[in-house]
Amino acid sequence: MDFENGEVICFNKPLDWTSFDLVNKFRYKLSRRLHVRKIKVGHAGTLDPKATGVMILCTGRATKRIEEFQGQTKEYVATLKLGATTPSFDLEKEIDATYPTEHITREKVDRVLKTFVGRIEQIPPAFSACNVNGKRAYELARRGIEAPLKAKELVIDGIELLAYDLPVVKIRVVCSKGTYIRALARDIGYALDSGAHLTALERTRVGEITLDKCLSTEDIDVFLEQAIPAGRPV
């Protein structure tokens, strides 16, 4: 493999790793294996620390393909807890409010999910990387500053209810670039006349790349040993 010329490598990002943690880990091990001081490595689509799943890394000239991968359809499996919200809409922050769930039925959840299919407007989470007057929204949120975030148009190709065990539901979401599943959880909770936040999120597909095609971070050393045999000219 020619990493300096450009390669595409897919990983299953671990829980509590940032996207940059994964990039930095792979870049460090790759540069050491190649005996170079610097090599370009980037990722195609951020995953939150509390999310796992498909993460595409591009090296060298293949970083020019990042925008191509970012524009491809994504698929997620999300676990929502109804009746409670957090400021981050996931487990990064503690629960800040609780709501009734007694009125929620499986049929009601099914009906509400259908209303999100198609072209929708979504306001990004305050704890996101959206740019607000030159600052990241999460930087302002962590300082207690409320930043006005504009709604963005996106497409939800499909939502399927996978499991229902009130107050927990599991859904599969197929969506376009720019979709915040945390914000979708927030909006689903609101549409159910309750509240909701993510307790687990896994990106299961980006375009044609699925989890079964992804490496574990524990496989990096073995992968590089096979891709760059010892003694090979670099």
Short mmCIF file of C-alpha atoms in Angstrom, two decimals:
data_model
loop_
_atom_site.label_atom_id
_atom_site.label_comp_id
_atom_site.label_asym_id
_atom_site.label_seq_id
_atom_site.Cartn_x
_atom_site.Cartn_y
_atom_site.Cartn_z
CA MET A 1 0.00 0.00 0.00
CA ASP A 2 1.19 3.50 -0.85
CA PHE A 3 0.05 5.67 2.08
CA GLU A 4 1.95 8.76 0.99
CA ASN A 5 0.42 8.67 -2.47
CA GLY A 6 -2.97 8.00 -0.89
CA GLU A 7 -4.98 5.23 0.73
CA VAL A 8 -8.48 4.91 2.25
CA ILE A 9 -8.74 2.98 5.53
CA CYS A 10 -11.97 2.34 7.43
CA PHE A 11 -12.20 1.94 11.19
CA ASN A 12 -14.83 1.17 13.79
CA LYS A 13 -14.35 4.15 16.09
CA PRO A 14 -14.35 3.13 19.77
CA LEU A 15 -16.61 4.62 22.43
CA ASP A 16 -15.27 7.78 24.13
CA TRP A 17 -12.68 8.42 21.43
CA THR A 18 -12.97 11.67 19.50
CA SER A 19 -12.61 11.53 15.74
CA PHE A 20 -9.27 13.33 16.13
CA ASP A 21 -8.12 10.72 18.68
CA LEU A 22 -8.47 8.09 15.97
CA VAL A 23 -6.74 10.21 13.32
CA ASN A 24 -3.88 11.06 15.67
CA LYS A 25 -3.39 7.44 16.78
CA PHE A 26 -3.27 6.12 13.22
CA ARG A 27 -1.09 8.98 11.94
CA TYR A 28 1.42 8.45 14.77
CA LYS A 29 1.72 4.71 14.16
CA LEU A 30 1.80 5.15 10.39
CA SER A 31 4.56 7.78 10.44
CA ARG A 32 6.67 5.61 12.73
CA ARG A 33 6.19 2.60 10.48
CA LEU A 34 7.12 4.65 7.41
CA HIS A 35 10.00 6.38 9.24
CA VAL A 36 8.74 9.81 8.21
CA ARG A 37 8.16 12.87 10.38
CA LYS A 38 4.89 13.94 8.78
CA ILE A 39 2.17 12.37 6.68
CA LYS A 40 -1.23 13.80 5.83
CA VAL A 41 -4.18 11.94 7.40
CA GLY A 42 -7.77 13.18 7.61
CA HIS A 43 -11.22 11.78 8.39
CA ALA A 44 -14.43 11.96 6.40
CA GLY A 45 -17.21 12.85 8.83
CA THR A 46 -17.01 13.51 12.56
CA LEU A 47 -18.45 11.10 15.12
CA ASP A 48 -19.19 12.32 18.64
CA PRO A 49 -17.16 10.78 21.49
CA LYS A 50 -20.27 8.89 22.69
CA ALA A 51 -20.82 7.40 19.22
CA THR A 52 -19.12 4.39 17.65
CA GLY A 53 -18.96 2.97 14.17
CA VAL A 54 -17.76 3.58 10.64
CA MET A 55 -15.00 6.20 10.37
CA ILE A 56 -13.21 6.69 7.05
CA LEU A 57 -9.59 7.85 7.16
CA CYS A 58 -7.75 9.11 4.07
CA THR A 59 -3.98 9.50 3.73
CA GLY A 60 -1.79 11.52 1.38
CA ARG A 61 -3.45 12.50 -1.88
CA ALA A 62 -6.54 10.47 -0.98
CA THR A 63 -7.49 13.27 1.44
CA LYS A 64 -8.91 14.94 -1.68
CA ARG A 65 -11.67 12.31 -1.51
CA ILE A 66 -12.85 13.39 1.96
CA GLU A 67 -15.61 15.63 0.58
CA GLU A 68 -16.80 12.77 -1.65
CA PHE A 69 -17.18 10.44 1.35
CA GLN A 70 -18.79 13.15 3.49
CA GLY A 71 -21.52 13.59 0.89
CA GLN A 72 -22.52 9.92 0.89
CA THR A 73 -25.62 8.54 2.63
CA LYS A 74 -25.12 7.52 6.27
CA GLU A 75 -26.88 4.83 8.30
CA TYR A 76 -27.10 4.80 12.10
CA VAL A 77 -28.56 2.63 14.83
CA ALA A 78 -29.57 4.87 17.73
CA THR A 79 -30.85 4.05 21.22
CA LEU A 80 -33.06 6.73 22.77
CA LYS A 81 -34.25 7.09 26.33
CA LEU A 82 -37.61 8.82 26.41
CA GLY A 83 -38.81 11.00 29.26
CA ALA A 84 -35.50 12.75 29.99
CA THR A 85 -33.23 15.31 28.30
CA THR A 86 -29.62 16.39 28.63
CA PRO A 87 -28.00 19.65 27.41
CA SER A 88 -25.88 17.69 24.91
CA PHE A 89 -28.78 15.41 23.86
CA ASP A 90 -26.62 12.38 24.74
CA LEU A 91 -24.71 10.98 27.74
CA GLU A 92 -21.94 13.59 27.60
CA LYS A 93 -24.00 15.74 30.02
CA GLU A 94 -26.22 14.86 33.00
CA ILE A 95 -30.02 14.76 32.80
CA ASP A 96 -31.43 18.28 33.21
CA ALA A 97 -35.20 17.62 32.93
CA THR A 98 -37.68 14.76 33.06
CA TYR A 99 -41.04 14.33 31.30
CA PRO A 100 -44.00 11.93 31.41
CA THR A 101 -43.97 8.83 29.21
CA GLU A 102 -47.19 7.08 30.30
CA HIS A 103 -49.04 8.36 27.23
CA ILE A 104 -46.47 6.93 24.78
CA THR A 105 -47.30 3.71 22.94
CA ARG A 106 -45.46 1.75 20.26
CA GLU A 107 -48.08 2.90 17.75
CA LYS A 108 -47.50 6.54 18.68
CA VAL A 109 -43.74 6.14 18.25
CA ASP A 110 -44.28 4.55 14.82
CA ARG A 111 -46.53 7.43 13.74
CA VAL A 112 -44.11 10.09 14.96
CA LEU A 113 -41.09 8.50 13.29
CA LYS A 114 -42.86 8.58 9.91
CA THR A 115 -43.24 12.36 10.17
CA PHE A 116 -39.46 12.79 10.05
CA VAL A 117 -38.98 10.95 6.75
CA GLY A 118 -38.19 13.21 3.81
CA ARG A 119 -36.76 16.73 3.59
CA ILE A 120 -36.79 18.38 7.02
CA GLU A 121 -35.39 21.40 8.84
CA GLN A 122 -33.14 20.67 11.84
CA ILE A 123 -31.56 23.02 14.37
CA PRO A 124 -28.08 21.67 15.27
CA PRO A 125 -27.25 20.93 18.93
CA ALA A 126 -25.61 23.67 21.01
CA PHE A 127 -22.84 21.14 21.74
CA SER A 128 -21.75 20.82 18.10
CA ALA A 129 -18.93 21.98 15.86
CA CYS A 130 -21.15 24.48 14.03
CA ASN A 131 -19.49 27.84 13.40
CA VAL A 132 -21.02 30.79 15.25
CA ASN A 133 -19.28 34.09 14.50
CA GLY A 134 -15.92 32.37 14.17
CA LYS A 135 -16.39 30.18 17.26
CA ARG A 136 -17.41 26.56 17.58
CA ALA A 137 -20.89 26.23 19.10
CA TYR A 138 -19.64 23.73 21.72
CA GLU A 139 -16.99 26.22 22.90
CA LEU A 140 -19.71 28.78 23.61
CA ALA A 141 -22.06 26.19 25.15
CA ARG A 142 -19.38 25.01 27.58
CA ARG A 143 -18.93 28.62 28.70
CA GLY A 144 -22.67 28.93 29.30
CA ILE A 145 -23.23 31.24 26.32
CA GLU A 146 -26.39 30.64 24.32
CA ALA A 147 -25.61 30.92 20.62
CA PRO A 148 -28.36 31.26 17.98
CA LEU A 149 -28.12 28.32 15.59
CA LYS A 150 -29.91 28.39 12.25
CA ALA A 151 -32.00 25.47 11.07
CA LYS A 152 -30.45 23.43 8.26
CA GLU A 153 -32.25 21.49 5.57
CA LEU A 154 -31.43 17.79 5.34
CA VAL A 155 -32.95 14.56 4.13
CA ILE A 156 -34.04 11.55 6.17
CA ASP A 157 -34.36 8.67 3.71
CA GLY A 158 -35.85 6.28 6.25
CA ILE A 159 -36.45 5.56 9.93
CA GLU A 160 -37.28 2.13 11.29
CA LEU A 161 -38.27 1.21 14.84
CA LEU A 162 -36.06 -1.72 15.80
CA ALA A 163 -37.03 -2.17 19.45
CA TYR A 164 -39.56 -0.72 21.89
CA ASP A 165 -39.17 -1.17 25.64
CA LEU A 166 -40.47 2.03 27.22
CA PRO A 167 -38.73 4.29 28.12
CA VAL A 168 -36.09 2.95 25.70
CA VAL A 169 -36.50 2.72 21.94
CA LYS A 170 -33.99 1.71 19.28
CA ILE A 171 -34.20 3.06 15.74
CA ARG A 172 -32.37 2.75 12.43
CA VAL A 173 -31.87 6.00 10.53
CA VAL A 174 -30.73 6.46 6.92
CA CYS A 175 -29.91 10.10 6.25
CA SER A 176 -27.98 12.73 4.35
CA LYS A 177 -24.81 14.61 5.18
CA GLY A 178 -25.14 17.06 8.06
CA THR A 179 -27.76 15.14 10.07
CA TYR A 180 -27.29 15.30 13.84
CA ILE A 181 -28.84 12.15 15.30
CA ARG A 182 -28.66 13.79 18.76
CA ALA A 183 -30.86 16.61 17.45
CA LEU A 184 -33.18 14.07 15.84
CA ALA A 185 -33.55 12.39 19.25
CA ARG A 186 -34.41 15.77 20.78
CA ASP A 187 -37.05 16.42 18.11
CA ILE A 188 -38.55 12.93 18.40
CA GLY A 189 -38.92 13.42 22.15
CA TYR A 190 -40.64 16.76 21.60
CA ALA A 191 -42.96 15.28 18.95
CA LEU A 192 -43.95 12.58 21.47
CA ASP A 193 -44.96 15.32 23.96
CA SER A 194 -42.06 14.22 26.15
CA GLY A 195 -38.28 14.42 26.02
CA ALA A 196 -35.50 12.18 24.77
CA HIS A 197 -31.74 11.80 24.58
CA LEU A 198 -29.31 9.31 23.03
CA THR A 199 -27.87 6.57 25.21
CA ALA A 200 -26.03 4.85 22.34
CA LEU A 201 -25.25 5.63 18.72
CA GLU A 202 -23.51 3.50 16.10
CA ARG A 203 -22.79 4.56 12.53
CA THR A 204 -23.30 1.34 10.61
CA ARG A 205 -22.74 2.54 7.06
CA VAL A 206 -21.23 5.34 4.97
CA GLY A 207 -22.11 4.90 1.30
CA GLU A 208 -21.16 1.29 0.53
CA ILE A 209 -18.80 0.95 3.49
CA THR A 210 -20.30 -1.11 6.31
CA LEU A 211 -19.03 -2.09 9.75
CA ASP A 212 -17.90 -5.53 8.61
CA LYS A 213 -15.37 -3.80 6.33
CA CYS A 214 -13.85 -1.76 9.16
CA LEU A 215 -10.73 -2.35 11.22
CA SER A 216 -10.62 -2.21 15.01
CA THR A 217 -8.14 0.22 16.54
CA GLU A 218 -6.53 -2.85 18.12
CA ASP A 219 -5.73 -4.05 14.59
CA ILE A 220 -3.63 -1.02 13.61
CA ASP A 221 -0.22 -2.51 14.36
CA VAL A 222 -0.91 -5.81 12.58
CA PHE A 223 -2.49 -3.98 9.64
CA LEU A 224 0.56 -1.72 9.21
CA GLU A 225 2.96 -4.64 9.57
CA GLN A 226 1.21 -6.39 6.70
CA ALA A 227 0.81 -3.23 4.60
CA ILE A 228 4.42 -2.07 5.16
CA PRO A 229 6.67 -5.11 5.63
CA ALA A 230 9.89 -4.58 7.58
CA GLY A 231 12.82 -3.71 5.34
CA ARG A 232 10.59 -2.47 2.55
CA PRO A 233 11.92 0.76 0.96
CA VAL A 234 9.81 3.77 1.86
#
